[in-house]
Amino acid sequence: DVKVTQSSRYLVKRTGEKVFLECVQDMDHENMFWYRQDPGLGLRLIYFSYDVKMKEKGDIPEGYSVSREKKERFSLILESASTNQTSMYLCASRIGTGYGYTFGSGTRLTVV
Amino acid sequence: TQLLKQSPQFLSIQEGENLTVYCNSSSVFSSLQWYRQEPGEGPVLLVTVVTGGEVKKLKRLTFQFGDARKDSSLHITAAQPGDTGLYLCAGEGAAGNKLTFGGGTRVLVKP
């Protein structure tokens, strides 16, 4: 069974901290994505990647960066966490265009 | 940005009743997907529709893609408590590089 694994289910961080959210997929997928999910706002795309060392900005990239050094791993970095980044973060991957996403279970991040 | 609007936002029904969820846009999508998300978990893909007018069935769930590929519907027949969840539609734009998600419809099926 294909899997997308997010390193933490719950995380509490302080304002100003640098935060790393890790995502690993075991399906040899080319495409990987980071979304945040907030009540009333749905899923919003932060960053995505087509291939190793490639990255593209999504709809809300401000305050975030990403790293994809290996095909199976896509990391989301909050350079200096702020309270408005408190959210559910979802990582997803897929084979390519036209295919469905496989999502991880999500990381619920609280910034205090 | 292509927007997808889902309606209703929330639906509460009794077990055995039928329900329909709608997903509408002013933009054309090359394909449209439906996902279900349960509390504390990531969304799970239910179906992908590609051709205008296409109808797909998954047991008691029927999915339809509009002729103009701008809208879609999900119909559940004889809903069961196990159908409870957040239903999300997502469209693939012409560029084909990412999905745009609708705001979701929260469905509660009471026993």
mmCIF file of C-alpha atoms in Angstrom:
data_model
loop_
_atom_site.group_PDB
_atom_site.id
_atom_site.type_symbol
_atom_site.label_atom_id
_atom_site.label_comp_id
_atom_site.label_asym_id
_atom_site.label_seq_id
_atom_site.Cartn_x
_atom_site.Cartn_y
_atom_site.Cartn_z
ATOM 1 C CA ASP A 1 0.000 0.000 0.000
ATOM 2 C CA VAL A 2 1.338 3.404 -0.983
ATOM 3 C CA LYS A 3 2.235 5.752 1.797
ATOM 4 C CA VAL A 4 2.930 9.387 2.544
ATOM 5 C CA THR A 5 4.349 9.834 6.026
ATOM 6 C CA GLN A 6 4.463 13.129 7.888
ATOM 7 C CA SER A 7 6.946 13.178 10.731
ATOM 8 C CA SER A 8 4.676 14.619 13.440
ATOM 9 C CA ARG A 9 0.918 14.498 14.047
ATOM 10 C CA TYR A 10 0.977 17.356 16.565
ATOM 11 C CA LEU A 11 3.529 20.114 17.088
ATOM 12 C CA VAL A 12 3.626 23.130 19.399
ATOM 13 C CA LYS A 13 6.198 25.829 18.669
ATOM 14 C CA ARG A 14 6.946 29.298 19.952
ATOM 15 C CA THR A 15 6.674 32.485 17.908
ATOM 16 C CA GLY A 16 9.937 33.191 16.077
ATOM 17 C CA GLU A 17 11.158 29.591 16.057
ATOM 18 C CA LYS A 18 12.325 27.925 12.852
ATOM 19 C CA VAL A 19 10.072 24.943 12.186
ATOM 20 C CA PHE A 20 10.696 21.957 9.935
ATOM 21 C CA LEU A 21 7.847 19.754 8.723
ATOM 22 C CA GLU A 22 9.011 16.574 7.047
ATOM 23 C CA CYS A 23 7.202 14.463 4.474
ATOM 24 C CA VAL A 24 8.351 11.162 2.977
ATOM 25 C CA GLN A 25 6.679 9.099 0.240
ATOM 26 C CA ASP A 26 7.525 5.528 -0.709
ATOM 27 C CA MET A 27 5.931 5.475 -4.172
ATOM 28 C CA ASP A 28 8.690 7.005 -6.315
ATOM 29 C CA HIS A 29 6.315 9.869 -7.175
ATOM 30 C CA GLU A 30 7.628 12.838 -9.126
ATOM 31 C CA ASN A 31 5.243 15.456 -7.752
ATOM 32 C CA MET A 32 4.956 16.535 -4.124
ATOM 33 C CA PHE A 33 2.838 19.249 -2.523
ATOM 34 C CA TRP A 34 2.346 21.121 0.732
ATOM 35 C CA TYR A 35 -1.100 22.475 1.637
ATOM 36 C CA ARG A 36 -2.509 24.095 4.740
ATOM 37 C CA GLN A 37 -6.099 23.525 5.776
ATOM 38 C CA ASP A 38 -8.062 26.051 7.815
ATOM 39 C CA PRO A 39 -11.772 26.108 8.709
ATOM 40 C CA GLY A 40 -13.741 28.089 6.159
ATOM 41 C CA LEU A 41 -10.735 28.466 3.855
ATOM 42 C CA GLY A 42 -10.326 24.913 2.589
ATOM 43 C CA LEU A 43 -6.980 23.588 1.348
ATOM 44 C CA ARG A 44 -4.541 26.201 0.137
ATOM 45 C CA LEU A 45 -1.377 25.346 -1.773
ATOM 46 C CA ILE A 46 1.863 26.590 -0.240
ATOM 47 C CA TYR A 47 4.572 25.051 -2.445
ATOM 48 C CA PHE A 48 4.987 22.144 -4.811
ATOM 49 C CA SER A 49 7.796 20.294 -6.525
ATOM 50 C CA TYR A 50 8.039 18.395 -9.794
ATOM 51 C CA ASP A 51 11.405 16.837 -9.246
ATOM 52 C CA VAL A 52 14.430 16.791 -7.014
ATOM 53 C CA LYS A 53 15.776 20.274 -6.297
ATOM 54 C CA MET A 54 12.839 21.848 -8.143
ATOM 55 C CA LYS A 55 10.197 23.929 -6.402
ATOM 56 C CA GLU A 56 7.326 26.184 -7.386
ATOM 57 C CA LYS A 57 5.357 28.693 -5.330
ATOM 58 C CA GLY A 58 1.731 27.929 -4.709
ATOM 59 C CA ASP A 59 -0.978 30.383 -3.743
ATOM 60 C CA ILE A 60 0.306 31.316 -0.264
ATOM 61 C CA PRO A 61 4.123 30.899 -0.127
ATOM 62 C CA GLU A 62 4.860 33.904 2.102
ATOM 63 C CA GLY A 63 6.607 32.935 5.311
ATOM 64 C CA TYR A 64 7.468 29.459 4.049
ATOM 65 C CA SER A 65 10.247 27.743 2.127
ATOM 66 C CA VAL A 66 10.769 24.173 0.971
ATOM 67 C CA SER A 67 13.551 21.714 0.298
ATOM 68 C CA ARG A 68 13.642 18.640 -1.907
ATOM 69 C CA GLU A 69 17.114 17.127 -1.858
ATOM 70 C CA LYS A 70 15.898 13.560 -2.460
ATOM 71 C CA LYS A 71 12.971 12.384 -4.541
ATOM 72 C CA GLU A 72 11.141 10.797 -1.633
ATOM 73 C CA ARG A 73 11.418 13.694 0.823
ATOM 74 C CA PHE A 74 9.810 17.141 0.706
ATOM 75 C CA SER A 75 10.343 19.456 3.662
ATOM 76 C CA LEU A 76 8.370 22.562 4.560
ATOM 77 C CA ILE A 77 10.214 25.221 6.547
ATOM 78 C CA LEU A 78 8.663 28.029 8.546
ATOM 79 C CA GLU A 79 11.550 30.490 8.760
ATOM 80 C CA SER A 80 10.171 32.374 11.760
ATOM 81 C CA ALA A 81 6.914 30.911 13.026
ATOM 82 C CA SER A 82 4.028 33.245 13.693
ATOM 83 C CA THR A 83 0.648 32.656 15.326
ATOM 84 C CA ASN A 84 -1.151 33.026 11.984
ATOM 85 C CA GLN A 85 0.688 29.912 10.807
ATOM 86 C CA THR A 86 -1.228 27.810 13.306
ATOM 87 C CA SER A 87 -2.944 25.299 11.031
ATOM 88 C CA MET A 88 -3.255 21.728 9.773
ATOM 89 C CA TYR A 89 -0.476 21.052 7.269
ATOM 90 C CA LEU A 90 -1.002 18.361 4.660
ATOM 91 C CA CYS A 91 1.633 16.827 2.416
ATOM 92 C CA ALA A 92 0.648 14.995 -0.770
ATOM 93 C CA SER A 93 2.312 13.255 -3.684
ATOM 94 C CA ARG A 94 1.275 11.895 -7.056
ATOM 95 C CA ILE A 95 2.743 10.136 -10.078
ATOM 96 C CA GLY A 96 2.072 13.050 -12.410
ATOM 97 C CA THR A 97 -0.497 15.264 -14.102
ATOM 98 C CA GLY A 98 -4.036 13.897 -14.159
ATOM 99 C CA TYR A 99 -3.487 11.476 -11.305
ATOM 100 C CA GLY A 100 -4.934 11.709 -7.829
ATOM 101 C CA TYR A 101 -3.052 12.780 -4.750
ATOM 102 C CA THR A 102 -2.043 10.517 -1.900
ATOM 103 C CA PHE A 103 -2.100 12.565 1.289
ATOM 104 C CA GLY A 104 -0.305 12.132 4.556
ATOM 105 C CA SER A 105 -2.247 12.176 7.830
ATOM 106 C CA GLY A 106 -1.368 15.806 8.444
ATOM 107 C CA THR A 107 0.531 17.773 11.065
ATOM 108 C CA ARG A 108 -1.474 19.996 13.360
ATOM 109 C CA LEU A 109 0.855 22.883 14.193
ATOM 110 C CA THR A 110 0.138 25.341 16.981
ATOM 111 C CA VAL A 111 2.307 28.438 17.274
ATOM 112 C CA VAL A 112 2.102 30.121 20.682
ATOM 113 C CA THR B 1 -6.740 31.534 -9.719
ATOM 114 C CA GLN B 2 -9.496 29.079 -10.610
ATOM 115 C CA LEU B 3 -12.108 28.893 -7.900
ATOM 116 C CA LEU B 4 -14.292 25.942 -6.986
ATOM 117 C CA LYS B 5 -17.411 26.543 -4.916
ATOM 118 C CA GLN B 6 -19.034 23.652 -3.090
ATOM 119 C CA SER B 7 -22.582 23.578 -1.811
ATOM 120 C CA PRO B 8 -23.970 23.063 0.663
ATOM 121 C CA GLN B 9 -21.265 23.687 3.237
ATOM 122 C CA PHE B 10 -22.927 21.382 5.723
ATOM 123 C CA LEU B 11 -25.476 18.582 5.416
ATOM 124 C CA SER B 12 -27.073 16.570 8.195
ATOM 125 C CA ILE B 13 -29.341 13.658 7.244
ATOM 126 C CA GLN B 14 -30.766 10.442 8.655
ATOM 127 C CA GLU B 15 -29.427 7.038 7.706
ATOM 128 C CA GLY B 16 -31.139 5.775 4.549
ATOM 129 C CA GLU B 17 -31.732 9.190 3.008
ATOM 130 C CA ASN B 18 -30.151 10.388 -0.222
ATOM 131 C CA LEU B 19 -27.924 13.439 -0.624
ATOM 132 C CA THR B 20 -26.243 15.450 -3.355
ATOM 133 C CA VAL B 21 -23.179 17.677 -3.094
ATOM 134 C CA TYR B 22 -22.356 20.228 -5.785
ATOM 135 C CA CYS B 23 -19.066 21.636 -7.033
ATOM 136 C CA ASN B 24 -19.200 24.645 -9.370
ATOM 137 C CA SER B 25 -16.758 26.906 -11.160
ATOM 138 C CA SER B 26 -16.684 29.469 -13.939
ATOM 139 C CA SER B 27 -13.482 27.842 -15.208
ATOM 140 C CA VAL B 28 -12.989 24.745 -17.315
ATOM 141 C CA PHE B 29 -11.044 21.882 -15.766
ATOM 142 C CA SER B 30 -9.214 19.118 -17.596
ATOM 143 C CA SER B 31 -10.260 16.717 -14.853
ATOM 144 C CA LEU B 32 -11.994 16.795 -11.506
ATOM 145 C CA GLN B 33 -11.455 14.666 -8.442
ATOM 146 C CA TRP B 34 -13.475 13.938 -5.317
ATOM 147 C CA TYR B 35 -11.940 13.182 -1.929
ATOM 148 C CA ARG B 36 -13.338 12.254 1.491
ATOM 149 C CA GLN B 37 -11.592 13.333 4.657
ATOM 150 C CA GLU B 38 -12.258 11.959 8.131
ATOM 151 C CA PRO B 39 -11.348 13.865 11.308
ATOM 152 C CA GLY B 40 -7.617 13.860 12.018
ATOM 153 C CA GLU B 41 -6.711 12.276 8.698
ATOM 154 C CA GLY B 42 -5.701 13.412 5.225
ATOM 155 C CA PRO B 43 -8.166 13.351 2.322
ATOM 156 C CA VAL B 44 -8.563 10.065 0.445
ATOM 157 C CA LEU B 45 -9.212 9.986 -3.291
ATOM 158 C CA LEU B 46 -12.645 8.615 -4.270
ATOM 159 C CA VAL B 47 -12.768 9.190 -8.021
ATOM 160 C CA THR B 48 -11.377 11.127 -10.985
ATOM 161 C CA VAL B 49 -13.641 12.257 -13.839
ATOM 162 C CA VAL B 50 -12.123 13.431 -17.084
ATOM 163 C CA THR B 51 -14.681 13.596 -19.886
ATOM 164 C CA GLY B 52 -17.520 16.124 -20.036
ATOM 165 C CA GLY B 53 -20.806 14.373 -19.193
ATOM 166 C CA GLU B 54 -19.003 11.426 -17.614
ATOM 167 C CA VAL B 55 -20.788 9.490 -14.875
ATOM 168 C CA LYS B 56 -18.930 7.154 -12.523
ATOM 169 C CA LYS B 57 -20.373 4.915 -9.836
ATOM 170 C CA LEU B 58 -18.653 3.669 -6.730
ATOM 171 C CA LYS B 59 -21.129 1.436 -4.864
ATOM 172 C CA ARG B 60 -23.738 3.906 -3.507
ATOM 173 C CA LEU B 61 -21.831 6.972 -4.722
ATOM 174 C CA THR B 62 -22.484 8.469 -8.165
ATOM 175 C CA PHE B 63 -20.213 11.157 -9.583
ATOM 176 C CA GLN B 64 -21.021 13.322 -12.584
ATOM 177 C CA PHE B 65 -18.844 15.748 -14.529
ATOM 178 C CA GLY B 66 -20.730 18.548 -16.281
ATOM 179 C CA ASP B 67 -20.829 18.648 -20.073
ATOM 180 C CA ALA B 68 -18.780 21.864 -20.111
ATOM 181 C CA ARG B 69 -16.322 20.486 -17.539
ATOM 182 C CA LYS B 70 -17.004 23.383 -15.175
ATOM 183 C CA ASP B 71 -19.039 21.587 -12.535
ATOM 184 C CA SER B 72 -19.564 18.247 -10.871
ATOM 185 C CA SER B 73 -21.894 16.526 -8.436
ATOM 186 C CA LEU B 74 -21.667 13.699 -5.954
ATOM 187 C CA HIS B 75 -24.842 11.782 -5.119
ATOM 188 C CA ILE B 76 -25.031 9.280 -2.274
ATOM 189 C CA THR B 77 -27.936 6.825 -2.214
ATOM 190 C CA ALA B 78 -29.189 5.409 1.075
ATOM 191 C CA ALA B 79 -26.521 7.126 3.153
ATOM 192 C CA GLN B 80 -24.942 5.279 6.057
ATOM 193 C CA PRO B 81 -23.134 6.606 9.152
ATOM 194 C CA GLY B 82 -19.866 5.458 7.550
ATOM 195 C CA ASP B 83 -20.407 8.083 4.829
ATOM 196 C CA THR B 84 -19.900 10.825 7.421
ATOM 197 C CA GLY B 85 -16.968 13.066 6.557
ATOM 198 C CA LEU B 86 -15.720 16.115 4.702
ATOM 199 C CA TYR B 87 -16.163 15.796 0.930
ATOM 200 C CA LEU B 88 -13.780 17.827 -1.214
ATOM 201 C CA CYS B 89 -13.791 18.415 -4.942
ATOM 202 C CA ALA B 90 -10.559 19.376 -6.703
ATOM 203 C CA GLY B 91 -10.004 20.535 -10.263
ATOM 204 C CA GLU B 92 -6.959 20.182 -12.495
ATOM 205 C CA GLY B 93 -6.410 23.276 -14.609
ATOM 206 C CA ALA B 94 -5.185 23.453 -18.171
ATOM 207 C CA ALA B 95 -1.572 23.817 -17.032
ATOM 208 C CA GLY B 96 -1.945 20.442 -15.366
ATOM 209 C CA ASN B 97 0.513 21.103 -12.610
ATOM 210 C CA LYS B 98 -1.637 21.178 -9.482
ATOM 211 C CA LEU B 99 -5.137 20.802 -8.069
ATOM 212 C CA THR B 100 -7.388 23.581 -6.819
ATOM 213 C CA PHE B 101 -9.668 22.466 -3.992
ATOM 214 C CA GLY B 102 -13.197 23.524 -3.155
ATOM 215 C CA GLY B 103 -14.075 24.600 0.381
ATOM 216 C CA GLY B 104 -15.614 21.227 1.207
ATOM 217 C CA THR B 105 -19.004 19.892 2.278
ATOM 218 C CA ARG B 106 -19.296 18.432 5.739
ATOM 219 C CA VAL B 107 -21.732 15.494 5.740
ATOM 220 C CA LEU B 108 -23.192 14.008 8.910
ATOM 221 C CA VAL B 109 -25.279 10.844 8.627
ATOM 222 C CA LYS B 110 -27.158 10.076 11.827
ATOM 223 C CA PRO B 111 -28.070 6.482 12.703
#
